[in-house]
PDB file of C-alpha atoms in Angstrom:
ATOM      1  CA  UNK A   1       0.000   0.000   0.000  1.00 83.00           C
ATOM      2  CA  UNK A   2       2.792   2.442   0.883  1.00 80.00           C
ATOM      3  CA  UNK A   3       4.507   1.850  -2.464  1.00 84.00           C
ATOM      4  CA  UNK A   4       1.232   2.318  -4.362  1.00 88.00           C
ATOM      5  CA  UNK A   5       0.584   5.600  -2.536  1.00 90.00           C
ATOM      6  CA  UNK A   6       4.084   6.920  -3.181  1.00 88.00           C
ATOM      7  CA  UNK A   7       3.842   5.968  -6.864  1.00 91.00           C
ATOM      8  CA  UNK A   8       0.621   7.973  -7.120  1.00 93.00           C
ATOM      9  CA  UNK A   9       2.233  10.993  -5.434  1.00 93.00           C
ATOM     10  CA  UNK A  10       5.286  10.742  -7.703  1.00 92.00           C
ATOM     11  CA  UNK A  11       3.047  10.540 -10.788  1.00 93.00           C
ATOM     12  CA  UNK A  12       1.063  13.613  -9.675  1.00 95.00           C
ATOM     13  CA  UNK A  13       4.337  15.541  -9.341  1.00 94.00           C
ATOM     14  CA  UNK A  14       5.815  14.142 -12.588  1.00 94.00           C
ATOM     15  CA  UNK A  15       8.722  12.528 -10.736  1.00 91.00           C
ATOM     16  CA  UNK A  16      10.611   9.597 -12.260  1.00 88.00           C
ATOM     17  CA  UNK A  17      11.223   7.334  -9.264  1.00 84.00           C
ATOM     18  CA  UNK A  18      11.814   3.589  -9.304  1.00 79.00           C
ATOM     19  CA  UNK A  19      10.387   1.591  -6.410  1.00 79.00           C
ATOM     20  CA  UNK A  20      11.198  -1.930  -5.322  1.00 76.00           C
ATOM     21  CA  UNK A  21       9.871  -4.031  -2.492  1.00 79.00           C
ATOM     22  CA  UNK A  22      12.745  -6.080  -1.069  1.00 80.00           C
ATOM     23  CA  UNK A  23      13.663  -7.888   2.124  1.00 87.00           C
ATOM     24  CA  UNK A  24      16.220  -5.579   3.737  1.00 87.00           C
ATOM     25  CA  UNK A  25      18.043  -8.638   5.103  1.00 89.00           C
ATOM     26  CA  UNK A  26      18.407 -10.032   1.574  1.00 91.00           C
ATOM     27  CA  UNK A  27      19.249  -6.866  -0.319  1.00 88.00           C
ATOM     28  CA  UNK A  28      21.387  -7.825  -3.335  1.00 89.00           C
ATOM     29  CA  UNK A  29      24.881  -6.321  -3.064  1.00 90.00           C
ATOM     30  CA  UNK A  30      25.176  -5.868  -6.800  1.00 91.00           C
ATOM     31  CA  UNK A  31      23.104  -3.613  -8.986  1.00 90.00           C
ATOM     32  CA  UNK A  32      22.671   0.059  -9.653  1.00 89.00           C
ATOM     33  CA  UNK A  33      23.475   2.111  -6.549  1.00 92.00           C
ATOM     34  CA  UNK A  34      20.811   4.220  -4.920  1.00 89.00           C
ATOM     35  CA  UNK A  35      21.264   7.935  -4.303  1.00 91.00           C
ATOM     36  CA  UNK A  36      18.886   7.738  -1.370  1.00 91.00           C
ATOM     37  CA  UNK A  37      17.954   4.889   0.944  1.00 91.00           C
ATOM     38  CA  UNK A  38      15.288   5.604   3.565  1.00 89.00           C
ATOM     39  CA  UNK A  39      14.697   3.474   6.638  1.00 90.00           C
ATOM     40  CA  UNK A  40      11.399   4.558   8.127  1.00 88.00           C
ATOM     41  CA  UNK A  41      11.199   2.555  11.365  1.00 89.00           C
ATOM     42  CA  UNK A  42      12.264  -0.722   9.704  1.00 90.00           C
ATOM     43  CA  UNK A  43      15.610  -1.314  11.425  1.00 92.00           C
ATOM     44  CA  UNK A  44      14.069  -1.454  14.896  1.00 91.00           C
ATOM     45  CA  UNK A  45      12.278  -4.630  13.786  1.00 93.00           C
ATOM     46  CA  UNK A  46      15.601  -6.241  12.819  1.00 94.00           C
ATOM     47  CA  UNK A  47      16.617  -7.571  16.212  1.00 94.00           C
ATOM     48  CA  UNK A  48      19.529  -9.998  16.059  1.00 92.00           C
ATOM     49  CA  UNK A  49      23.098  -8.857  15.462  1.00 93.00           C
ATOM     50  CA  UNK A  50      23.595 -11.218  12.479  1.00 94.00           C
ATOM     51  CA  UNK A  51      20.446  -9.869  10.789  1.00 95.00           C
ATOM     52  CA  UNK A  52      21.439  -6.265  11.528  1.00 95.00           C
ATOM     53  CA  UNK A  53      24.924  -6.912  10.124  1.00 96.00           C
ATOM     54  CA  UNK A  54      23.429  -8.283   6.891  1.00 96.00           C
ATOM     55  CA  UNK A  55      20.981  -5.371   6.689  1.00 95.00           C
ATOM     56  CA  UNK A  56      23.625  -2.649   7.118  1.00 96.00           C
ATOM     57  CA  UNK A  57      26.037  -4.436   4.792  1.00 95.00           C
ATOM     58  CA  UNK A  58      23.385  -4.560   2.080  1.00 95.00           C
ATOM     59  CA  UNK A  59      22.437  -0.922   2.561  1.00 94.00           C
ATOM     60  CA  UNK A  60      26.053   0.221   2.403  1.00 94.00           C
ATOM     61  CA  UNK A  61      26.784  -1.882  -0.683  1.00 94.00           C
ATOM     62  CA  UNK A  62      23.824  -0.385  -2.583  1.00 92.00           C
ATOM     63  CA  UNK A  63      24.274   3.214  -1.451  1.00 94.00           C
ATOM     64  CA  UNK A  64      25.975   5.385  -4.067  1.00 94.00           C
ATOM     65  CA  UNK A  65      29.308   6.799  -2.896  1.00 92.00           C
ATOM     66  CA  UNK A  66      27.735  10.265  -2.845  1.00 92.00           C
ATOM     67  CA  UNK A  67      24.302   9.016  -1.701  1.00 93.00           C
ATOM     68  CA  UNK A  68      22.474   9.459   1.579  1.00 93.00           C
ATOM     69  CA  UNK A  69      21.040   6.956   4.034  1.00 93.00           C
ATOM     70  CA  UNK A  70      18.199   8.489   6.073  1.00 92.00           C
ATOM     71  CA  UNK A  71      17.143   6.524   9.107  1.00 91.00           C
ATOM     72  CA  UNK A  72      14.276   7.000  11.543  1.00 89.00           C
ATOM     73  CA  UNK A  73      13.757   4.587  14.404  1.00 88.00           C
ATOM     74  CA  UNK A  74      12.551   4.499  17.980  1.00 84.00           C
ATOM     75  CA  UNK A  75      14.965   4.640  20.871  1.00 80.00           C
ATOM     76  CA  UNK A  76      14.376   3.585  24.454  1.00 73.00           C
ATOM     77  CA  UNK A  77      13.394   6.332  26.837  1.00 70.00           C
ATOM     78  CA  UNK A  78      15.592   6.054  29.947  1.00 70.00           C
ATOM     79  CA  UNK A  79      12.990   7.788  32.114  1.00 69.00           C
ATOM     80  CA  UNK A  80      10.809   4.666  31.766  1.00 69.00           C
ATOM     81  CA  UNK A  81      13.213   2.868  34.093  1.00 74.00           C
ATOM     82  CA  UNK A  82      12.599   3.148  37.811  1.00 76.00           C
ATOM     83  CA  UNK A  83      12.139   0.830  40.764  1.00 78.00           C
ATOM     84  CA  UNK A  84       8.418   0.405  40.028  1.00 84.00           C
ATOM     85  CA  UNK A  85       9.007  -0.797  36.469  1.00 86.00           C
ATOM     86  CA  UNK A  86      11.749  -3.285  37.336  1.00 91.00           C
ATOM     87  CA  UNK A  87      11.120  -6.994  36.945  1.00 93.00           C
ATOM     88  CA  UNK A  88      13.722  -9.326  38.452  1.00 94.00           C
ATOM     89  CA  UNK A  89      13.901 -12.848  37.051  1.00 96.00           C
ATOM     90  CA  UNK A  90      13.787 -15.160  40.060  1.00 95.00           C
ATOM     91  CA  UNK A  91      15.973 -17.777  38.326  1.00 94.00           C
ATOM     92  CA  UNK A  92      18.780 -15.614  36.938  1.00 94.00           C
ATOM     93  CA  UNK A  93      18.522 -12.420  38.972  1.00 95.00           C
ATOM     94  CA  UNK A  94      18.575 -10.440  35.729  1.00 95.00           C
ATOM     95  CA  UNK A  95      16.702  -7.135  35.856  1.00 94.00           C
ATOM     96  CA  UNK A  96      14.273  -6.139  33.110  1.00 94.00           C
ATOM     97  CA  UNK A  97      12.078  -3.081  32.711  1.00 91.00           C
ATOM     98  CA  UNK A  98       8.334  -3.438  32.201  1.00 90.00           C
ATOM     99  CA  UNK A  99       7.585  -1.906  28.821  1.00 81.00           C
ATOM    100  CA  UNK A 100       4.176  -1.134  27.300  1.00 80.00           C
ATOM    101  CA  UNK A 101       2.195  -3.048  29.957  1.00 85.00           C
ATOM    102  CA  UNK A 102       3.174  -6.661  29.190  1.00 91.00           C
ATOM    103  CA  UNK A 103       6.513  -6.415  27.384  1.00 92.00           C
ATOM    104  CA  UNK A 104      10.026  -6.448  28.840  1.00 94.00           C
ATOM    105  CA  UNK A 105      13.032  -4.288  28.033  1.00 91.00           C
ATOM    106  CA  UNK A 106      16.558  -5.669  28.370  1.00 93.00           C
ATOM    107  CA  UNK A 107      18.926  -2.732  28.863  1.00 89.00           C
ATOM    108  CA  UNK A 108      22.067  -4.768  28.064  1.00 89.00           C
ATOM    109  CA  UNK A 109      20.767  -6.166  24.769  1.00 91.00           C
ATOM    110  CA  UNK A 110      18.714  -3.024  24.015  1.00 92.00           C
ATOM    111  CA  UNK A 111      15.934  -5.395  23.071  1.00 94.00           C
ATOM    112  CA  UNK A 112      12.212  -5.360  23.760  1.00 93.00           C
ATOM    113  CA  UNK A 113      10.519  -8.729  24.343  1.00 95.00           C
ATOM    114  CA  UNK A 114       6.794  -9.395  23.993  1.00 95.00           C
ATOM    115  CA  UNK A 115       4.900 -12.319  25.519  1.00 96.00           C
ATOM    116  CA  UNK A 116       5.285 -15.373  23.296  1.00 96.00           C
ATOM    117  CA  UNK A 117       2.217 -16.471  21.347  1.00 93.00           C
ATOM    118  CA  UNK A 118       1.902 -19.612  19.282  1.00 91.00           C
ATOM    119  CA  UNK A 119       2.197 -19.077  15.548  1.00 90.00           C
ATOM    120  CA  UNK A 120      -0.986 -20.354  13.842  1.00 92.00           C
ATOM    121  CA  UNK A 121       1.202 -21.567  10.955  1.00 93.00           C
ATOM    122  CA  UNK A 122       3.432 -23.536  13.366  1.00 91.00           C
ATOM    123  CA  UNK A 123       0.992 -24.596  16.110  1.00 91.00           C
ATOM    124  CA  UNK A 124       3.179 -27.490  17.284  1.00 93.00           C
ATOM    125  CA  UNK A 125       6.291 -25.334  17.855  1.00 94.00           C
ATOM    126  CA  UNK A 126       6.622 -24.006  21.384  1.00 93.00           C
ATOM    127  CA  UNK A 127       8.734 -21.070  22.546  1.00 94.00           C
ATOM    128  CA  UNK A 128      11.863 -23.219  22.808  1.00 93.00           C
ATOM    129  CA  UNK A 129      11.693 -23.748  19.028  1.00 91.00           C
ATOM    130  CA  UNK A 130      12.263 -20.074  18.231  1.00 90.00           C
ATOM    131  CA  UNK A 131      15.506 -18.142  18.276  1.00 87.00           C
ATOM    132  CA  UNK A 132      15.419 -15.224  20.666  1.00 87.00           C
ATOM    133  CA  UNK A 133      12.976 -16.438  23.282  1.00 94.00           C
ATOM    134  CA  UNK A 134      13.561 -15.965  26.993  1.00 95.00           C
ATOM    135  CA  UNK A 135      11.729 -17.250  30.040  1.00 96.00           C
ATOM    136  CA  UNK A 136      11.309 -14.741  32.874  1.00 96.00           C
ATOM    137  CA  UNK A 137       9.538 -15.829  36.047  1.00 96.00           C
ATOM    138  CA  UNK A 138       7.880 -18.702  34.186  1.00 95.00           C
ATOM    139  CA  UNK A 139       6.573 -16.583  31.292  1.00 95.00           C
ATOM    140  CA  UNK A 140       7.998 -16.940  27.780  1.00 97.00           C
ATOM    141  CA  UNK A 141       8.883 -13.854  25.753  1.00 96.00           C
ATOM    142  CA  UNK A 142      10.238 -13.377  22.238  1.00 95.00           C
ATOM    143  CA  UNK A 143      12.307 -10.493  20.901  1.00 94.00           C
ATOM    144  CA  UNK A 144      10.280  -8.018  18.861  1.00 93.00           C
ATOM    145  CA  UNK A 145      12.162  -4.731  18.657  1.00 92.00           C
ATOM    146  CA  UNK A 146      15.699  -3.406  18.968  1.00 92.00           C
ATOM    147  CA  UNK A 147      15.627   0.026  20.561  1.00 88.00           C
ATOM    148  CA  UNK A 148      19.252   1.189  20.558  1.00 87.00           C
ATOM    149  CA  UNK A 149      20.392   4.104  22.640  1.00 84.00           C
ATOM    150  CA  UNK A 150      21.337   7.092  20.454  1.00 86.00           C
ATOM    151  CA  UNK A 151      25.001   6.550  21.349  1.00 87.00           C
ATOM    152  CA  UNK A 152      24.929   2.848  20.447  1.00 89.00           C
ATOM    153  CA  UNK A 153      22.998   3.525  17.243  1.00 90.00           C
ATOM    154  CA  UNK A 154      25.703   5.966  16.124  1.00 90.00           C
ATOM    155  CA  UNK A 155      28.460   3.481  17.006  1.00 93.00           C
ATOM    156  CA  UNK A 156      26.655   0.728  15.108  1.00 94.00           C
ATOM    157  CA  UNK A 157      26.284   2.909  12.008  1.00 94.00           C
ATOM    158  CA  UNK A 158      29.951   3.912  12.157  1.00 94.00           C
ATOM    159  CA  UNK A 159      31.014   0.284  12.626  1.00 95.00           C
ATOM    160  CA  UNK A 160      29.168  -0.539   9.408  1.00 95.00           C
ATOM    161  CA  UNK A 161      31.019   2.121   7.437  1.00 93.00           C
ATOM    162  CA  UNK A 162      28.700   5.119   7.646  1.00 94.00           C
ATOM    163  CA  UNK A 163      29.506   8.660   8.689  1.00 92.00           C
ATOM    164  CA  UNK A 164      26.652  10.168  10.671  1.00 91.00           C
ATOM    165  CA  UNK A 165      26.197  13.756   9.492  1.00 91.00           C
ATOM    166  CA  UNK A 166      23.222  14.506  11.715  1.00 88.00           C
ATOM    167  CA  UNK A 167      21.543  12.647  14.550  1.00 87.00           C
ATOM    168  CA  UNK A 168      18.668  13.959  16.620  1.00 85.00           C
ATOM    169  CA  UNK A 169      15.522  13.012  18.437  1.00 76.00           C
ATOM    170  CA  UNK A 170      14.306  11.941  21.827  1.00 66.00           C
ATOM    171  CA  UNK A 171      11.757   9.130  21.576  1.00 62.00           C
ATOM    172  CA  UNK A 172      12.440   8.702  17.882  1.00 66.00           C
ATOM    173  CA  UNK A 173      15.946   8.938  16.575  1.00 74.00           C
ATOM    174  CA  UNK A 174      16.771  10.316  13.167  1.00 80.00           C
ATOM    175  CA  UNK A 175      20.119   9.949  11.441  1.00 79.00           C
ATOM    176  CA  UNK A 176      21.470  11.198   8.129  1.00 82.00           C
ATOM    177  CA  UNK A 177      24.436   9.124   6.959  1.00 80.00           C
ATOM    178  CA  UNK A 178      26.877   8.837   4.077  1.00 82.00           C
ATOM    179  CA  UNK A 179      29.718   6.421   3.268  1.00 79.00           C
ATOM    180  CA  UNK A 180      32.709   6.991   5.548  1.00 77.00           C
ATOM    181  CA  UNK A 181      34.877   7.515   2.471  1.00 72.00           C
ATOM    182  CA  UNK A 182      32.463   9.895   0.690  1.00 66.00           C
ATOM    183  CA  UNK A 183      33.787  13.283  -0.357  1.00 52.00           C
ATOM    184  CA  UNK A 184      31.562  15.970   1.069  1.00 51.00           C
TER     185      UNK A 184
END
C-alpha cells in the first residue's frame, strides 16, 4: 500500500522514481546504486546482530558513494526505568524493565521482548523452538524490537562504514548518513 501511494504521489508531481519491495536482510549487493535509501522505522524490527549486520552491509553496498542513508527509528526512553518498572527474574537475577504493559526491556541487549504467542502456521512449535525467546519468572517472551540508545545507534552505524552527518531526536531517533569515504 505504501509503495502504491508513493507511486501515485510521484506521478502527480511528474517525478521519475523507481520503487522496489525487497527484504532488507536479503538486499542484493550488486546492482545500480541508490542515491537515497530511507529506513522509516524498519531497522528497529531487525533484532539480532547477524540480521542487523546483513541489513547494514546490504544498505552500504547499494548506497551510491555520494548518496544518503536516512534513518528513523525508535529509541528507548531512559525515564521509563525506575524501581516500580523493574522486573527481576527469580531464576537468573537479571533485571528487566516493564515496557508497554506486558513487554520487557533488556537494557544490556537493548531489546524489547513481547509475551510469546503460538504461531498459527506452526501450532506445534513451542517457545523453545524459536531463536530469541527468553523465560522470565515462568513466562515466555520473544524479541520483537531493537531500541538502541542514540550513542549505540551511532556506534553501530559507524562500525558498518557510515559517517553520521546529523543525529537527533528523543523518543524517535533520526540519522542522516553517508559512506565513511564519501567526499563531502
